């Protein structure tokens, strides 16, 4: 005998459809940046990447020279 009040589980297509509807609803709630904000933030990120790359490159070069000097002393 079937249980009374047992709800039928939704099918795969129902779950997929609900997922996309919920996703669309959430994306409507998002406050998207203006074009100016996007350009400004992109510039900040690029500047940070360039500065960080320069710092890491200098550190890499310094450690390379230090390692070469140190192994030259031992060799």
PDB file of C-alpha atoms in Angstrom:
ATOM      1  CA  UNK A   1       0.000   0.000   0.000  1.00  0.00           C
ATOM      2  CA  UNK A   2       1.412   3.440  -0.955  1.00  0.00           C
ATOM      3  CA  UNK A   3       2.144   5.937   1.787  1.00  0.00           C
ATOM      4  CA  UNK A   4      -0.436   8.606   2.256  1.00  0.00           C
ATOM      5  CA  UNK A   5       0.756  12.155   1.648  1.00  0.00           C
ATOM      6  CA  UNK A   6       4.037  11.124   0.070  1.00  0.00           C
ATOM      7  CA  UNK A   7       4.982  13.716  -2.530  1.00  0.00           C
ATOM      8  CA  UNK A   8       6.241  12.571  -5.899  1.00  0.00           C
ATOM      9  CA  UNK A   9       9.926  13.432  -6.427  1.00  0.00           C
ATOM     10  CA  UNK A  10      10.467  15.922  -9.253  1.00  0.00           C
ATOM     11  CA  UNK A  11      12.013  14.558 -12.418  1.00  0.00           C
ATOM     12  CA  UNK A  12      15.376  15.493 -13.872  1.00  0.00           C
ATOM     13  CA  UNK A  13      13.938  17.935 -16.419  1.00  0.00           C
ATOM     14  CA  UNK A  14      11.915  19.656 -13.683  1.00  0.00           C
ATOM     15  CA  UNK A  15      15.058  20.063 -11.574  1.00  0.00           C
ATOM     16  CA  UNK A  16      17.037  21.447 -14.531  1.00  0.00           C
ATOM     17  CA  UNK A  17      14.247  23.871 -15.448  1.00  0.00           C
ATOM     18  CA  UNK A  18      13.942  25.043 -11.832  1.00  0.00           C
ATOM     19  CA  UNK A  19      17.720  25.529 -11.642  1.00  0.00           C
ATOM     20  CA  UNK A  20      17.784  27.817 -14.684  1.00  0.00           C
ATOM     21  CA  UNK A  21      14.726  29.776 -13.532  1.00  0.00           C
ATOM     22  CA  UNK A  22      16.283  30.287 -10.099  1.00  0.00           C
ATOM     23  CA  UNK A  23      19.604  31.273 -11.684  1.00  0.00           C
ATOM     24  CA  UNK A  24      17.884  33.831 -13.913  1.00  0.00           C
ATOM     25  CA  UNK A  25      16.026  35.271 -10.909  1.00  0.00           C
ATOM     26  CA  UNK A  26      19.256  35.596  -8.905  1.00  0.00           C
ATOM     27  CA  UNK A  27      21.082  37.284 -11.789  1.00  0.00           C
ATOM     28  CA  UNK A  28      18.328  39.913 -11.938  1.00  0.00           C
ATOM     29  CA  UNK A  29      19.164  40.809  -8.315  1.00  0.00           C
ATOM     30  CA  UNK A  30      22.833  41.489  -9.107  1.00  0.00           C
ATOM     31  CA  UNK A  31      24.023  45.092  -9.156  1.00  0.00           C
ATOM     32  CA  UNK A  32      26.183  45.189 -12.262  1.00  0.00           C
ATOM     33  CA  UNK A  33      29.043  47.720 -12.485  1.00  0.00           C
ATOM     34  CA  UNK A  34      28.848  50.624 -14.909  1.00  0.00           C
ATOM     35  CA  UNK A  35      31.195  50.760 -17.873  1.00  0.00           C
ATOM     36  CA  UNK A  36      33.341  53.350 -16.072  1.00  0.00           C
ATOM     37  CA  UNK A  37      33.574  51.209 -12.924  1.00  0.00           C
ATOM     38  CA  UNK A  38      34.495  48.184 -15.003  1.00  0.00           C
ATOM     39  CA  UNK A  39      37.265  50.054 -16.844  1.00  0.00           C
ATOM     40  CA  UNK A  40      38.587  51.527 -13.570  1.00  0.00           C
ATOM     41  CA  UNK A  41      38.618  48.171 -11.775  1.00  0.00           C
ATOM     42  CA  UNK A  42      40.222  46.445 -14.752  1.00  0.00           C
ATOM     43  CA  UNK A  43      42.968  49.093 -14.763  1.00  0.00           C
ATOM     44  CA  UNK A  44      43.616  48.518 -11.056  1.00  0.00           C
ATOM     45  CA  UNK A  45      43.853  44.763 -11.558  1.00  0.00           C
ATOM     46  CA  UNK A  46      46.224  45.125 -14.520  1.00  0.00           C
ATOM     47  CA  UNK A  47      48.430  47.593 -12.596  1.00  0.00           C
ATOM     48  CA  UNK A  48      48.582  45.196  -9.650  1.00  0.00           C
ATOM     49  CA  UNK A  49      49.520  42.303 -11.943  1.00  0.00           C
ATOM     50  CA  UNK A  50      52.295  44.351 -13.593  1.00  0.00           C
ATOM     51  CA  UNK A  51      53.714  45.513 -10.242  1.00  0.00           C
ATOM     52  CA  UNK A  52      53.526  42.020  -8.765  1.00  0.00           C
ATOM     53  CA  UNK A  53      55.199  40.546 -11.880  1.00  0.00           C
ATOM     54  CA  UNK A  54      58.065  43.043 -11.620  1.00  0.00           C
ATOM     55  CA  UNK A  55      58.578  42.293  -7.916  1.00  0.00           C
ATOM     56  CA  UNK A  56      58.556  38.523  -8.479  1.00  0.00           C
ATOM     57  CA  UNK A  57      60.912  38.837 -11.451  1.00  0.00           C
ATOM     58  CA  UNK A  58      63.392  40.876  -9.387  1.00  0.00           C
ATOM     59  CA  UNK A  59      63.204  38.363  -6.547  1.00  0.00           C
ATOM     60  CA  UNK A  60      63.677  35.476  -8.972  1.00  0.00           C
ATOM     61  CA  UNK A  61      66.702  37.165 -10.542  1.00  0.00           C
ATOM     62  CA  UNK A  62      68.175  37.962  -7.119  1.00  0.00           C
ATOM     63  CA  UNK A  63      67.775  34.424  -5.823  1.00  0.00           C
ATOM     64  CA  UNK A  64      69.196  33.063  -9.084  1.00  0.00           C
ATOM     65  CA  UNK A  65      72.303  35.230  -8.706  1.00  0.00           C
ATOM     66  CA  UNK A  66      72.595  34.382  -5.006  1.00  0.00           C
ATOM     67  CA  UNK A  67      72.339  30.664  -5.781  1.00  0.00           C
ATOM     68  CA  UNK A  68      74.943  30.947  -8.563  1.00  0.00           C
ATOM     69  CA  UNK A  69      77.301  32.856  -6.231  1.00  0.00           C
ATOM     70  CA  UNK A  70      76.762  30.362  -3.411  1.00  0.00           C
ATOM     71  CA  UNK A  71      77.316  27.286  -5.607  1.00  0.00           C
ATOM     72  CA  UNK A  72      80.404  28.965  -7.089  1.00  0.00           C
ATOM     73  CA  UNK A  73      81.878  29.240  -3.602  1.00  0.00           C
ATOM     74  CA  UNK A  74      81.250  25.560  -2.930  1.00  0.00           C
ATOM     75  CA  UNK A  75      82.440  24.346  -6.321  1.00  0.00           C
TER      76      UNK A  75
END
